[in-house]
Short mmCIF file of C-alpha atoms in Angstrom, two decimals:
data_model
loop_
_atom_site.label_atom_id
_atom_site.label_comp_id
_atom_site.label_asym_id
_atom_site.label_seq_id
_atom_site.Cartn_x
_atom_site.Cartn_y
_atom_site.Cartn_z
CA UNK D 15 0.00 0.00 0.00
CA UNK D 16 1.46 3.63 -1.18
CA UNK D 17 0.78 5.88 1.77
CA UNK D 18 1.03 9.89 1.60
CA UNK D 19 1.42 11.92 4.53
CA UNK D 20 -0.30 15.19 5.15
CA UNK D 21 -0.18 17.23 8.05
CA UNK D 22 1.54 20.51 9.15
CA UNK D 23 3.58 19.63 12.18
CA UNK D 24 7.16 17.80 11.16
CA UNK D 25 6.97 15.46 14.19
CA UNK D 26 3.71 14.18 13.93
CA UNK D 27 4.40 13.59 10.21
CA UNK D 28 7.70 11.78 11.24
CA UNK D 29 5.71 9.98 14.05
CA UNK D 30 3.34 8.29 11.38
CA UNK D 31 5.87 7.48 9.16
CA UNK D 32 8.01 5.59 11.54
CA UNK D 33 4.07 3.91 12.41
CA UNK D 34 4.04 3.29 9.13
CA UNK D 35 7.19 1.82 8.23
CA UNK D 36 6.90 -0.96 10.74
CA UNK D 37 3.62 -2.46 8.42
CA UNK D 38 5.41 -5.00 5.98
CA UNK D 39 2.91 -4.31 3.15
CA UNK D 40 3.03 -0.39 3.84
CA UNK D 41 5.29 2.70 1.93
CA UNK D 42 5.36 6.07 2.08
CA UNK D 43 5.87 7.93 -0.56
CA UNK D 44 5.35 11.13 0.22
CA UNK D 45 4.75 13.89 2.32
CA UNK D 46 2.90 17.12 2.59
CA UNK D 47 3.10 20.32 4.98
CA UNK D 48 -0.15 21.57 3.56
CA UNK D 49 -3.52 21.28 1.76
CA UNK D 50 -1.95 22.14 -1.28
CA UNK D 51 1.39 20.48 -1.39
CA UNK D 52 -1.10 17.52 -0.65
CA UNK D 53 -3.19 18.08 -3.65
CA UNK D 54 0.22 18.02 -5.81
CA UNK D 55 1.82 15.13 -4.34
CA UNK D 56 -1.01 13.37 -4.41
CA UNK D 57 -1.31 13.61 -8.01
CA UNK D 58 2.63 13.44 -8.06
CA UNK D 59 3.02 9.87 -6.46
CA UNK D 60 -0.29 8.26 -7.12
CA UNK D 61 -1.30 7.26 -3.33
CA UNK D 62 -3.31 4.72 -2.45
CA UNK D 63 -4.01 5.98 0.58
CA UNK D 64 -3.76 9.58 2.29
CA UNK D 65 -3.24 10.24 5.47
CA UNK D 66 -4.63 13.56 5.87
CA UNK D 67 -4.59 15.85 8.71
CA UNK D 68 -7.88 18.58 9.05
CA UNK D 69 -6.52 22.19 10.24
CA UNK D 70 -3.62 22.83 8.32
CA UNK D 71 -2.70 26.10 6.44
CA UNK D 72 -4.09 27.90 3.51
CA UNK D 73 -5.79 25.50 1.97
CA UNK D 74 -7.24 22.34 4.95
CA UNK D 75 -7.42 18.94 5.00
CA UNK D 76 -11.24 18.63 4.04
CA UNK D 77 -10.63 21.14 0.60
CA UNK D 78 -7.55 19.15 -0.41
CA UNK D 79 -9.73 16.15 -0.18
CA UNK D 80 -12.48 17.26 -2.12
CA UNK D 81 -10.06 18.74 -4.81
CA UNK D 82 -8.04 15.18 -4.77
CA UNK D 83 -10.99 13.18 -5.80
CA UNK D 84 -12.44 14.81 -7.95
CA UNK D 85 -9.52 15.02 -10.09
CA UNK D 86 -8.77 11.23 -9.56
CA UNK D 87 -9.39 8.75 -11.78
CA UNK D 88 -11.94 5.44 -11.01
CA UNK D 89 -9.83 3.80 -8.06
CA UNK D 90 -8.34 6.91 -6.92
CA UNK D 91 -6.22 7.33 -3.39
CA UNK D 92 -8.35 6.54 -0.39
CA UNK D 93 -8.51 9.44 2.10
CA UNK D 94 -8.00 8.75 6.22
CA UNK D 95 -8.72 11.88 7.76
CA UNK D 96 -6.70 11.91 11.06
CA UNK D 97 -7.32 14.76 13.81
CA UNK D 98 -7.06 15.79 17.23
CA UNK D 99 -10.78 17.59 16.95
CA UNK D 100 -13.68 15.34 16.88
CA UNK D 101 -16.38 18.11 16.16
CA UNK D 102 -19.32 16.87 13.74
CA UNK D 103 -18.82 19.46 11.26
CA UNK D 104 -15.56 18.66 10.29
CA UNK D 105 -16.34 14.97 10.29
CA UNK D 106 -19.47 15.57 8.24
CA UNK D 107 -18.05 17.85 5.96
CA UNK D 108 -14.92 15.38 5.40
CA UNK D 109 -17.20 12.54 4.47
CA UNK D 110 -19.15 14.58 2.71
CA UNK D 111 -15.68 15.40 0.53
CA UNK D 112 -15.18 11.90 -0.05
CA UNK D 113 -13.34 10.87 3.17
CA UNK D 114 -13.29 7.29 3.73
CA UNK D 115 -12.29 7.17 7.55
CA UNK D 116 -11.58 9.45 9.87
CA UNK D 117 -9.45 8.17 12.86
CA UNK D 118 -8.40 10.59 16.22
CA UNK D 119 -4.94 10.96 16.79
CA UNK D 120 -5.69 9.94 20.14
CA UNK D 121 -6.05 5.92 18.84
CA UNK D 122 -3.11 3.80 19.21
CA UNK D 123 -0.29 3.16 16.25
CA UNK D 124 -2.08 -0.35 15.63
CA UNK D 125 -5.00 1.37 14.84
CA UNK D 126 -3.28 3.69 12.48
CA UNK D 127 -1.87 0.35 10.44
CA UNK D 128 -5.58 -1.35 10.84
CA UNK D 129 -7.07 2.08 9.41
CA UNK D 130 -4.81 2.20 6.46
CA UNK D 131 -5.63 -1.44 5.07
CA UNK D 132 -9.22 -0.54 6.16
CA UNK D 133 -9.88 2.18 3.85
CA UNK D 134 -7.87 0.61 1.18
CA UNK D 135 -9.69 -2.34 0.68
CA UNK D 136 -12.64 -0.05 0.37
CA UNK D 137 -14.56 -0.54 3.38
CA UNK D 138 -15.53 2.92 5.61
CA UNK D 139 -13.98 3.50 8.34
CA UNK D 140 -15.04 5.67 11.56
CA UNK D 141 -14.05 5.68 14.92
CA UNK D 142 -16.75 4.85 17.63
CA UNK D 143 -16.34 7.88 19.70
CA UNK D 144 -17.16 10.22 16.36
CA UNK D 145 -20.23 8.41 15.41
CA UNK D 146 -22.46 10.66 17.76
CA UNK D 147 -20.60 13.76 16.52
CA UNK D 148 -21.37 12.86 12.59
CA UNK D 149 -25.05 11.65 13.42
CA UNK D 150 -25.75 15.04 14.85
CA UNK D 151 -24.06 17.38 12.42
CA UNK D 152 -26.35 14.84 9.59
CA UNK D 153 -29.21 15.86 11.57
CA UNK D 154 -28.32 19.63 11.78
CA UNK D 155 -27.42 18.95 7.92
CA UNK D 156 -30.82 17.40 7.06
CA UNK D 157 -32.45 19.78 9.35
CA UNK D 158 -31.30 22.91 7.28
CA UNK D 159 -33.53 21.96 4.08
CA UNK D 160 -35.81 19.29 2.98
CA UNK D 161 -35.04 16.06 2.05
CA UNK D 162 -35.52 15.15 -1.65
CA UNK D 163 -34.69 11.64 -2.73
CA UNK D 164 -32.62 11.03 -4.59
CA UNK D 165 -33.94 9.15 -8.14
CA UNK D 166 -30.89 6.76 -7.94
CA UNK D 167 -33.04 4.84 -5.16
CA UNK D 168 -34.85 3.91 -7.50
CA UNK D 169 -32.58 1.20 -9.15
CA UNK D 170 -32.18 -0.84 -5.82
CA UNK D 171 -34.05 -4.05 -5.46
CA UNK D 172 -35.60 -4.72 -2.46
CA UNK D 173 -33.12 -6.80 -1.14
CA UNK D 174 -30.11 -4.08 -2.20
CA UNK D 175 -32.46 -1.69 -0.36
CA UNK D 176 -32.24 -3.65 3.33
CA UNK D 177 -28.27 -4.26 2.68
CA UNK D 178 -27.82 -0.11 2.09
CA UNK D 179 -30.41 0.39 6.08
CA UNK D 180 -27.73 -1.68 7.12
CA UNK D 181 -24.77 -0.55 5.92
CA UNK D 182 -25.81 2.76 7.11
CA UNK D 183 -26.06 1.95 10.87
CA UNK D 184 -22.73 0.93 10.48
CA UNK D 185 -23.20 -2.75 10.16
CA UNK D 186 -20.45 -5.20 8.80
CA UNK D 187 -20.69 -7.36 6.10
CA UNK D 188 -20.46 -10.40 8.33
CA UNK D 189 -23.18 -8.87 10.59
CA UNK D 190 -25.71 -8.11 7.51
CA UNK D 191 -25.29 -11.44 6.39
CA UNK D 192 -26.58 -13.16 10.00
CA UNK D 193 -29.25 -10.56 9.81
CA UNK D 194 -30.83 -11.19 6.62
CA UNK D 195 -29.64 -15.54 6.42
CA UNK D 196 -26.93 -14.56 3.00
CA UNK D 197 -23.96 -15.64 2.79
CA UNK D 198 -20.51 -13.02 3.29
CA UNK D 199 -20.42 -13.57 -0.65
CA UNK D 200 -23.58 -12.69 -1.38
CA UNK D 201 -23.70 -9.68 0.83
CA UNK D 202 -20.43 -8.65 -1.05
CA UNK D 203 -22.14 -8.35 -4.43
CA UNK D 204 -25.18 -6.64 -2.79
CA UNK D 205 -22.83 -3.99 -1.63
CA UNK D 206 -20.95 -3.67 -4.48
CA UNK D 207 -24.22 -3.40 -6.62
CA UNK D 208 -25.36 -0.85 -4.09
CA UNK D 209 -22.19 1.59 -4.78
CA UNK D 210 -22.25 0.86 -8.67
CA UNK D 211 -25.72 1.98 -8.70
CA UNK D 212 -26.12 5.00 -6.39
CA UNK D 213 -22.17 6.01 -7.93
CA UNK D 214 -20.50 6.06 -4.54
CA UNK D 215 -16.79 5.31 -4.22
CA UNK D 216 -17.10 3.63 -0.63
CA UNK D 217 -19.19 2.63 2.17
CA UNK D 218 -18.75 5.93 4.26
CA UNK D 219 -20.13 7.20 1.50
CA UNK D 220 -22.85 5.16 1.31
CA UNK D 221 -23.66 6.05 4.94
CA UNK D 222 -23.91 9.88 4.28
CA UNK D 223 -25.93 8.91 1.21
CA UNK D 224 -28.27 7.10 3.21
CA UNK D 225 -28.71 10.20 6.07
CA UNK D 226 -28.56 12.82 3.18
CA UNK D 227 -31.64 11.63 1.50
CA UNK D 228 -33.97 9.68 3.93
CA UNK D 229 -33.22 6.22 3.75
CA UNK D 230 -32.18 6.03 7.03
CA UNK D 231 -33.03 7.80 10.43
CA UNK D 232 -30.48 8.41 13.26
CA UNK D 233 -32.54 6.56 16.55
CA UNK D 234 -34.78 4.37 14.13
CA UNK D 235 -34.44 0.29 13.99
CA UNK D 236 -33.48 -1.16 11.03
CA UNK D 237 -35.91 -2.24 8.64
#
């Protein structure tokens, strides 16, 4: 896994490399002071994950990502927001940028190494203590306007319809397949059909999907 570092303070970035380094399957390959030193080594060294720090200067974490992924290509970097602030707007507006996990700098280095292969396999990534904050700053979010479907529901089938409630209260694959009797397998397509059709890079962003736009209600049981 290709690993680029971004984050303002020289010891911190050293701190995660030398993390880093101890994964056998890990390298980084670059390193950023800044939003946008990020956005050009990002497109510099190709990434497949980014290891990206919030409040930096000029240009923050949660910009760079957003300008990152849109100018990637199909299977672009992977973006783990890491941060000492775990206030909801941030973590909403970083998912909402096309963050795939978003870890405190609080958690241990083993969880820094977990997080990196997490995201990079594709699967959303969120640390417990944040879910509260992003479920409120969805419901401030939601509460702002009205919520208008989105017509892209449309093409679920039923059953692609109860994996997405699911995947949205933050369930695993292994845990939607006890729930509904399917096979891991099975529940992989369904997820993967899910993304294809709703044109979402990852779970996490499947989640804000599902809060954006109804399909899913922060204190409600799954359907």
């Amino acid at each position: 896994m290709r690993v680029l570092l971004a984050d303002d303070q020289d010891l911190v970035r050293a701190g995660f490399r030398i993390i880093l380094d101890t994964a056998p399957d890990v390298v980084v390959v670059g390193e950023a002071r800044d939003g946008l030193e990020a956005v050009a080594a990002a497109a510099a060294t190709r990434p497949d994950v980014i290891v990206m720090d919030v409040e930096m200067p000029g240009v923050d974490g949660i910009e760079a990502t957003r300008r990152i992924l849109e100018a990637a290509s199909p299977g672009g970097p992977a973006v783990l927001v890491l941060t000492t602030f775990g206030r909801g707007e941030y973590l909403f507006r970083a998912l909402r940028a096309g963050a795939s996990g978003f870890l405190l700098k609080t958690s241990s280095p083993e969880d820094l190494i977990a997080a990196v292969a997490v995201v990079h396999r594709g699967d959303a990534l969120l640390a417990p203590e944040l879910t509260r904050s992003v479920v409120s700053a969805a419901l401030a979010d939601a509460a702002a306007s009205p919520i208008v479907p989105s017509p892209r529901l449309a093409a679920l089938t039923e059953r692609e319809r109860e994996v997405l409630d699911r995947m949205a209260a933050g369930r695993s694959n292994a845990e939607i397949a006890r729930e509904l009797y399917l096979g891991e397998a099975t529940v992989k397509t369904h997820v993967s059909n899910v993304l294809a059709k709703l044109d979402l890079r990852d779970r996490t962003a499947a989640v804000v999907f599902a809060y954006e736009n109804g399909v899913v209600v922060p204190g409600d049981a799954v359907r």
